[in-house]
């Protein structure tokens, strides 16, 4: 759903740029509360993982593909404010380095893919976990539904933006029907990826999943033929539990997905590209400002072998994203620590 330059006019793009900047500013403040000993080391990795999985387009209909948006996944794993920042970092790296998503449309893309998906997904997720049993399966199921609904929500948001500032004269009803229809199908793929990822992390380290905070499954013991609750074990201090294995596993997985598995991704246009071509939305598409980037279109310039070129570009993308994301979240985390220091408290 990366919107290129030329789909949305300049005034609307400017307004969404202001909205995106405001949301990022709010998220930077909100992320200070979310980034603790558990989430801070993993937030940059979550951004890199989203970048990698977004390279894996999957077929959803004849001649159409889809890929992960990642707002739901990021919000559930590291928190909604940090989730907005994660997806925004990915979009920024994609736009500057890979000519994916217009630079003048960066505000549109952040508003649509980072803000809308994260807010909708986390609202749905929190609503579901409040009424469902507090179990790992319930958290995974809530993740599935939240991710599923976040994608058509983003399609609706794009349709509204197009209705306000579209650069071509296309009936908005046709755009809405086509966008929502295909993105419901893409949402199923988003939901499956999100639920599998959240479920996998919960299975090994539920304490690392922001949306599963407080999740406890009572151990049952059979006494005299009856099941009774076992005595609660002493919790392991967060600082004493290493994140290294999870971090290394996640990074290696991201590198493999982007550097190898991405070669087998669907080559069909994604949902927005397909709708744009079918309905004529793309008539005024402009050339990307970074079209001459050495990594444009997810390939390394001057490397002729498609497999090597694409794989190397994916590995570079994962590396740059994890470094950029980790830098941002380290700075936010450090600011939180500074705000909570005795000196800061005394000054207050």
CSV table of C-alpha atoms in Angstrom, one decimal:
chain,number,residue,atom,x,y,z
A,1,UNK,CA,0.0,0.0,0.0
A,2,UNK,CA,3.0,2.3,-0.5
A,3,UNK,CA,1.5,5.4,-2.2
A,4,UNK,CA,3.9,6.9,-4.8
A,5,UNK,CA,4.3,10.5,-5.7
A,6,UNK,CA,1.5,11.9,-7.9
A,7,UNK,CA,-1.5,9.9,-6.5
A,8,UNK,CA,-2.4,12.6,-3.9
A,9,UNK,CA,-2.2,16.3,-4.6
A,10,UNK,CA,0.3,18.6,-2.8
A,11,UNK,CA,-2.1,20.3,-0.3
A,12,UNK,CA,-3.5,17.0,0.9
A,13,UNK,CA,0.1,15.5,1.1
A,14,UNK,CA,1.2,18.6,3.1
A,15,UNK,CA,-1.7,18.2,5.6
A,16,UNK,CA,-0.9,14.5,6.1
A,17,UNK,CA,2.7,15.4,6.5
A,18,UNK,CA,1.7,17.7,9.4
A,19,UNK,CA,-0.5,14.9,10.9
A,20,UNK,CA,2.3,12.4,10.6
A,21,UNK,CA,4.8,14.8,12.2
A,22,UNK,CA,2.4,15.4,15.1
A,23,UNK,CA,1.7,11.7,15.5
A,24,UNK,CA,5.5,11.0,15.6
A,25,UNK,CA,6.0,13.7,18.2
A,26,UNK,CA,3.3,12.3,20.4
A,27,UNK,CA,4.6,8.8,19.8
A,28,UNK,CA,8.1,9.8,20.9
A,29,UNK,CA,6.7,11.0,24.2
A,30,UNK,CA,4.5,8.0,24.6
A,31,UNK,CA,7.3,5.5,23.7
A,32,UNK,CA,9.2,6.7,26.8
A,33,UNK,CA,6.6,4.9,28.9
A,34,UNK,CA,6.6,1.8,26.8
A,35,UNK,CA,10.4,1.3,26.2
A,36,UNK,CA,11.6,-0.5,29.3
A,37,UNK,CA,14.1,-3.3,29.9
A,38,UNK,CA,12.0,-5.7,27.9
A,39,UNK,CA,10.8,-3.6,24.9
A,40,UNK,CA,13.7,-1.3,24.3
A,41,UNK,CA,16.3,-3.9,23.1
A,42,UNK,CA,13.7,-5.4,20.7
A,43,UNK,CA,12.0,-2.3,19.2
A,44,UNK,CA,14.7,-1.9,16.5
A,45,UNK,CA,14.6,-5.6,15.8
A,46,UNK,CA,10.8,-5.4,15.3
A,47,UNK,CA,11.3,-2.6,12.7
A,48,UNK,CA,13.9,-4.7,10.9
A,49,UNK,CA,11.6,-7.8,10.9
A,50,UNK,CA,8.7,-5.7,9.5
A,51,UNK,CA,11.0,-4.5,6.7
A,52,UNK,CA,12.1,-8.1,5.9
A,53,UNK,CA,8.5,-9.5,5.9
A,54,UNK,CA,7.3,-6.6,3.7
A,55,UNK,CA,9.6,-8.0,1.0
A,56,UNK,CA,7.6,-11.2,0.9
A,57,UNK,CA,4.6,-10.5,-1.3
A,58,UNK,CA,2.1,-13.3,-1.2
A,59,UNK,CA,-0.6,-14.0,-3.9
A,60,UNK,CA,-4.2,-13.1,-2.9
A,61,UNK,CA,-6.1,-13.1,-6.2
A,62,UNK,CA,-5.4,-13.5,-9.9
A,63,UNK,CA,-2.6,-11.1,-10.7
A,64,UNK,CA,-2.6,-9.4,-7.3
A,65,UNK,CA,-0.4,-9.8,-4.3
A,66,UNK,CA,-0.2,-8.4,-0.8
A,67,UNK,CA,2.4,-8.0,2.0
A,68,UNK,CA,2.5,-7.3,5.7
A,69,UNK,CA,1.8,-3.7,6.8
A,70,UNK,CA,3.1,-4.4,10.3
A,71,UNK,CA,1.2,-1.9,12.4
A,72,UNK,CA,-0.7,-4.6,14.4
A,73,UNK,CA,2.4,-6.7,14.9
A,74,UNK,CA,4.5,-3.7,16.2
A,75,UNK,CA,1.8,-2.4,18.5
A,76,UNK,CA,1.2,-5.8,20.1
A,77,UNK,CA,4.9,-6.6,20.5
A,78,UNK,CA,6.3,-3.3,21.7
A,79,UNK,CA,3.3,-1.0,22.3
A,80,UNK,CA,1.2,1.3,20.2
A,81,UNK,CA,3.4,4.5,20.4
A,82,UNK,CA,6.6,2.5,19.8
A,83,UNK,CA,4.7,0.7,17.0
A,84,UNK,CA,4.0,3.9,15.2
A,85,UNK,CA,7.7,4.7,15.3
A,86,UNK,CA,8.7,1.2,14.1
A,87,UNK,CA,6.6,1.4,11.0
A,88,UNK,CA,7.6,5.0,10.4
A,89,UNK,CA,11.3,4.0,10.5
A,90,UNK,CA,10.6,1.3,8.0
A,91,UNK,CA,8.7,3.6,5.6
A,92,UNK,CA,11.5,6.2,5.8
A,93,UNK,CA,14.2,3.7,5.0
A,94,UNK,CA,12.1,2.3,2.1
A,95,UNK,CA,11.4,5.7,0.7
A,96,UNK,CA,14.9,7.1,0.9
A,97,UNK,CA,17.0,4.0,0.0
A,98,UNK,CA,14.7,1.8,-2.1
A,99,UNK,CA,12.4,4.3,-3.9
A,100,UNK,CA,9.4,2.5,-2.4
A,101,UNK,CA,6.7,5.0,-1.5
A,102,UNK,CA,7.0,8.6,-2.7
A,103,UNK,CA,8.9,11.1,-0.6
A,104,UNK,CA,6.3,13.8,-1.1
A,105,UNK,CA,3.8,11.1,-0.1
A,106,UNK,CA,5.7,10.1,3.0
A,107,UNK,CA,3.1,11.9,5.2
A,108,UNK,CA,0.3,9.9,3.4
A,109,UNK,CA,2.1,6.6,3.9
A,110,UNK,CA,2.9,7.2,7.6
A,111,UNK,CA,-0.7,8.3,8.2
A,112,UNK,CA,-2.1,5.4,6.4
A,113,UNK,CA,0.3,2.5,7.1
A,114,UNK,CA,1.8,3.5,10.5
A,115,UNK,CA,-0.9,5.5,12.3
A,116,UNK,CA,-4.2,4.0,11.1
A,117,UNK,CA,-3.1,0.4,11.2
A,118,UNK,CA,-1.5,0.7,14.7
A,119,UNK,CA,-4.3,2.7,16.3
A,120,UNK,CA,-7.1,0.5,14.8
A,121,UNK,CA,-5.2,-2.8,15.6
A,122,UNK,CA,-4.3,-1.9,19.1
A,123,UNK,CA,-7.8,-0.6,19.9
A,124,UNK,CA,-9.4,-3.9,18.6
A,125,UNK,CA,-6.7,-6.0,20.4
A,126,UNK,CA,-7.2,-4.3,23.8
A,127,UNK,CA,-11.0,-4.6,23.5
A,128,UNK,CA,-10.7,-8.3,22.8
A,129,UNK,CA,-8.2,-9.2,25.5
A,130,UNK,CA,-10.5,-7.5,28.1
A,131,UNK,CA,-13.4,-9.8,27.3
A,132,UNK,CA,-11.5,-13.0,26.4
A,133,UNK,CA,-9.9,-15.3,28.9
A,134,UNK,CA,-6.4,-14.1,29.9
A,135,UNK,CA,-4.5,-16.9,28.1
A,136,UNK,CA,-1.8,-17.2,25.5
A,137,UNK,CA,-4.3,-18.5,22.9
A,138,UNK,CA,-6.6,-15.6,23.6
A,139,UNK,CA,-3.8,-13.1,23.0
A,140,UNK,CA,-2.9,-14.9,19.7
A,141,UNK,CA,-6.5,-14.9,18.6
A,142,UNK,CA,-6.9,-11.2,19.4
A,143,UNK,CA,-3.8,-10.5,17.4
A,144,UNK,CA,-5.3,-12.3,14.4
A,145,UNK,CA,-8.5,-10.3,14.5
A,146,UNK,CA,-6.8,-7.0,15.2
A,147,UNK,CA,-4.4,-7.5,12.3
A,148,UNK,CA,-7.2,-8.6,10.0
A,149,UNK,CA,-9.2,-5.5,10.6
A,150,UNK,CA,-6.3,-3.1,10.4
A,151,UNK,CA,-5.6,-3.7,6.7
A,152,UNK,CA,-9.1,-2.8,5.3
A,153,UNK,CA,-9.1,0.1,7.7
A,154,UNK,CA,-5.9,1.4,6.0
A,155,UNK,CA,-7.7,0.9,2.6
A,156,UNK,CA,-10.6,3.0,3.8
A,157,UNK,CA,-8.2,5.7,5.0
A,158,UNK,CA,-6.5,5.8,1.6
A,159,UNK,CA,-9.9,6.0,-0.1
A,160,UNK,CA,-10.8,9.0,2.0
A,161,UNK,CA,-7.5,10.7,1.3
A,162,UNK,CA,-8.0,10.0,-2.4
A,163,UNK,CA,-11.6,11.4,-2.2
A,164,UNK,CA,-10.1,14.6,-0.8
A,165,UNK,CA,-6.9,15.0,-2.8
A,166,UNK,CA,-6.9,12.4,-5.6
A,167,UNK,CA,-5.2,13.7,-8.8
A,168,UNK,CA,-7.3,11.8,-11.3
A,169,UNK,CA,-11.0,11.8,-11.9
A,170,UNK,CA,-12.1,8.4,-10.8
A,171,UNK,CA,-15.4,7.6,-9.1
A,172,UNK,CA,-14.7,7.2,-5.4
A,173,UNK,CA,-17.2,4.4,-5.1
A,174,UNK,CA,-15.2,2.3,-7.6
A,175,UNK,CA,-12.0,3.1,-5.7
A,176,UNK,CA,-13.5,2.1,-2.3
A,177,UNK,CA,-15.0,-1.1,-3.6
A,178,UNK,CA,-11.8,-2.3,-5.2
A,179,UNK,CA,-9.5,-1.2,-2.4
A,180,UNK,CA,-11.5,-2.6,0.5
A,181,UNK,CA,-12.3,-5.8,-1.4
A,182,UNK,CA,-8.7,-6.7,-2.2
A,183,UNK,CA,-7.4,-5.6,1.2
A,184,UNK,CA,-9.8,-7.8,3.1
A,185,UNK,CA,-8.0,-10.7,1.4
A,186,UNK,CA,-4.6,-9.2,2.1
A,187,UNK,CA,-5.7,-8.8,5.7
A,188,UNK,CA,-6.0,-12.5,6.0
A,189,UNK,CA,-2.3,-12.8,5.2
A,190,UNK,CA,-1.5,-10.0,7.6
A,191,UNK,CA,-3.5,-11.7,10.3
A,192,UNK,CA,-1.8,-15.1,9.8
A,193,UNK,CA,1.7,-13.6,9.9
A,194,UNK,CA,0.9,-11.5,13.0
A,195,UNK,CA,-0.7,-14.3,14.9
A,196,UNK,CA,2.1,-16.7,14.1
A,197,UNK,CA,4.8,-14.2,15.1
A,198,UNK,CA,3.1,-13.1,18.3
A,199,UNK,CA,2.3,-16.7,19.2
A,200,UNK,CA,5.9,-17.8,18.7
A,201,UNK,CA,7.3,-15.0,20.9
A,202,UNK,CA,4.6,-15.7,23.6
A,203,UNK,CA,5.6,-19.4,23.6
A,204,UNK,CA,9.1,-18.7,24.6
A,205,UNK,CA,9.1,-15.3,26.3
A,206,UNK,CA,5.7,-13.9,27.0
A,207,UNK,CA,7.3,-11.2,29.1
A,208,UNK,CA,8.6,-9.6,25.9
A,209,UNK,CA,5.2,-9.1,24.4
A,210,UNK,CA,3.8,-5.8,25.4
A,211,UNK,CA,0.2,-6.8,24.7
A,212,UNK,CA,0.6,-9.9,27.0
A,213,UNK,CA,1.7,-8.0,30.1
A,214,UNK,CA,0.3,-9.6,33.1
A,215,UNK,CA,-0.5,-12.8,31.3
A,216,UNK,CA,-0.3,-15.7,33.7
A,217,UNK,CA,-1.3,-19.3,33.2
A,218,UNK,CA,-1.8,-21.1,36.6
A,219,UNK,CA,-0.1,-24.4,36.8
A,220,UNK,CA,-2.5,-27.2,37.9
A,221,UNK,CA,-1.5,-30.1,40.2
A,222,UNK,CA,-3.5,-33.3,40.7
A,223,UNK,CA,-4.0,-33.8,44.5
A,224,UNK,CA,-6.2,-36.7,45.6
A,225,UNK,CA,-7.7,-37.0,42.2
A,226,UNK,CA,-8.6,-33.3,41.9
A,227,UNK,CA,-6.9,-30.5,40.0
A,228,UNK,CA,-5.7,-27.6,42.2
A,229,UNK,CA,-3.7,-24.5,41.5
A,230,UNK,CA,0.0,-24.9,42.2
A,231,UNK,CA,1.7,-22.3,44.4
A,232,UNK,CA,2.8,-19.3,42.5
A,233,UNK,CA,6.5,-19.3,41.6
A,234,UNK,CA,8.7,-16.4,42.5
A,235,UNK,CA,9.0,-14.1,39.4
A,236,UNK,CA,12.4,-13.8,37.7
A,237,UNK,CA,13.6,-10.2,37.7
A,238,UNK,CA,13.3,-8.6,34.3
A,239,UNK,CA,16.9,-7.5,34.4
A,240,UNK,CA,18.1,-11.0,35.0
A,241,UNK,CA,16.5,-12.4,31.9
A,242,UNK,CA,18.6,-12.1,28.8
A,243,UNK,CA,17.2,-10.9,25.6
A,244,UNK,CA,20.2,-12.0,23.6
A,245,UNK,CA,18.8,-15.3,22.2
A,246,UNK,CA,15.6,-13.8,21.1
A,247,UNK,CA,17.4,-10.8,19.5
A,248,UNK,CA,19.8,-13.0,17.6
A,249,UNK,CA,17.1,-15.4,16.5
A,250,UNK,CA,15.0,-12.5,15.3
A,251,UNK,CA,17.8,-10.8,13.5
A,252,UNK,CA,18.9,-14.1,11.7
A,253,UNK,CA,15.3,-14.8,10.8
A,254,UNK,CA,15.0,-11.3,9.3
A,255,UNK,CA,18.2,-11.6,7.3
A,256,UNK,CA,17.2,-15.0,5.9
A,257,UNK,CA,13.7,-13.7,4.9
A,258,UNK,CA,15.0,-10.6,3.2
A,259,UNK,CA,18.2,-12.1,1.8
A,260,UNK,CA,16.9,-15.5,0.6
A,261,UNK,CA,13.2,-16.1,0.9
A,262,UNK,CA,12.3,-12.8,-0.7
A,263,UNK,CA,13.5,-14.1,-4.1
A,264,UNK,CA,10.5,-16.4,-4.1
A,265,UNK,CA,8.0,-13.7,-3.3
A,266,UNK,CA,5.1,-13.0,-5.7
A,267,UNK,CA,6.0,-10.7,-8.6
A,268,UNK,CA,2.4,-9.6,-9.1
A,269,UNK,CA,1.5,-6.0,-8.2
A,270,UNK,CA,0.3,-5.4,-4.7
A,271,UNK,CA,-3.3,-4.4,-3.9
A,272,UNK,CA,-2.9,-0.6,-4.4
A,273,UNK,CA,-0.8,-1.0,-7.6
A,274,UNK,CA,-3.4,-3.3,-9.1
A,275,UNK,CA,-6.3,-1.1,-8.2
A,276,UNK,CA,-4.4,2.0,-9.4
A,277,UNK,CA,-3.7,0.3,-12.8
A,278,UNK,CA,-7.2,-1.0,-13.2
A,279,UNK,CA,-9.0,2.2,-12.2
A,280,UNK,CA,-6.6,4.7,-13.7
A,281,UNK,CA,-5.4,6.2,-10.4
A,282,UNK,CA,-1.8,6.0,-11.6
A,283,UNK,CA,-2.1,8.3,-14.6
A,284,UNK,CA,-0.2,11.1,-12.9
A,285,UNK,CA,2.4,9.0,-11.1
A,286,UNK,CA,5.6,10.9,-10.8
A,287,UNK,CA,9.1,9.5,-11.0
A,288,UNK,CA,10.5,8.8,-7.5
A,289,UNK,CA,13.1,11.3,-6.2
A,290,UNK,CA,15.3,8.4,-5.2
A,291,UNK,CA,14.9,6.4,-8.4
A,292,UNK,CA,18.7,6.6,-9.0
A,293,UNK,CA,19.5,5.2,-5.6
A,294,UNK,CA,22.0,2.3,-5.7
A,295,UNK,CA,19.3,0.2,-4.0
A,296,UNK,CA,16.2,1.4,-5.9
A,297,UNK,CA,13.5,-1.3,-6.5
A,298,UNK,CA,15.2,-3.6,-3.9
A,299,UNK,CA,18.2,-4.5,-6.0
A,300,UNK,CA,21.9,-3.5,-5.9
A,301,UNK,CA,22.9,-1.4,-8.8
A,302,UNK,CA,25.4,-3.0,-11.3
A,303,UNK,CA,24.9,-6.5,-9.9
A,304,UNK,CA,23.3,-8.4,-12.8
A,305,UNK,CA,22.4,-11.6,-11.0
A,306,UNK,CA,18.8,-11.0,-9.8
A,307,UNK,CA,19.0,-13.4,-6.9
A,308,UNK,CA,22.2,-11.9,-5.6
A,309,UNK,CA,21.2,-8.3,-6.2
A,310,UNK,CA,17.8,-8.7,-4.5
A,311,UNK,CA,19.2,-10.7,-1.6
A,312,UNK,CA,22.0,-8.3,-0.9
A,313,UNK,CA,19.6,-5.4,-1.0
A,314,UNK,CA,17.4,-7.1,1.5
A,315,UNK,CA,20.3,-7.8,3.8
A,316,UNK,CA,21.4,-4.2,3.6
A,317,UNK,CA,17.9,-3.0,4.3
A,318,UNK,CA,17.6,-5.1,7.4
A,319,UNK,CA,20.9,-3.9,8.6
A,320,UNK,CA,20.2,-0.2,8.0
A,321,UNK,CA,16.7,-0.5,9.6
A,322,UNK,CA,17.9,-2.3,12.7
A,323,UNK,CA,20.6,0.2,13.2
A,324,UNK,CA,18.4,3.3,12.6
A,325,UNK,CA,15.6,1.9,14.6
A,326,UNK,CA,17.8,0.9,17.5
A,327,UNK,CA,19.4,4.3,17.5
A,328,UNK,CA,16.0,6.0,17.7
A,329,UNK,CA,14.7,3.8,20.5
A,330,UNK,CA,18.0,3.9,22.4
A,331,UNK,CA,17.7,7.7,22.4
A,332,UNK,CA,14.1,7.6,23.5
A,333,UNK,CA,14.9,5.1,26.3
A,334,UNK,CA,17.9,7.2,27.4
A,335,UNK,CA,15.6,10.3,27.6
A,336,UNK,CA,13.2,8.3,29.8
A,337,UNK,CA,16.0,7.3,32.1
A,338,UNK,CA,17.1,11.0,32.3
A,339,UNK,CA,13.6,12.1,33.1
A,340,UNK,CA,13.4,9.5,35.9
A,341,UNK,CA,16.8,10.4,37.4
A,342,UNK,CA,17.0,11.8,40.9
A,343,UNK,CA,18.2,15.2,39.5
A,344,UNK,CA,15.2,15.4,37.2
A,345,UNK,CA,12.9,14.6,40.1
A,346,UNK,CA,14.5,17.3,42.3
A,347,UNK,CA,14.2,19.9,39.6
A,348,UNK,CA,10.5,19.1,39.3
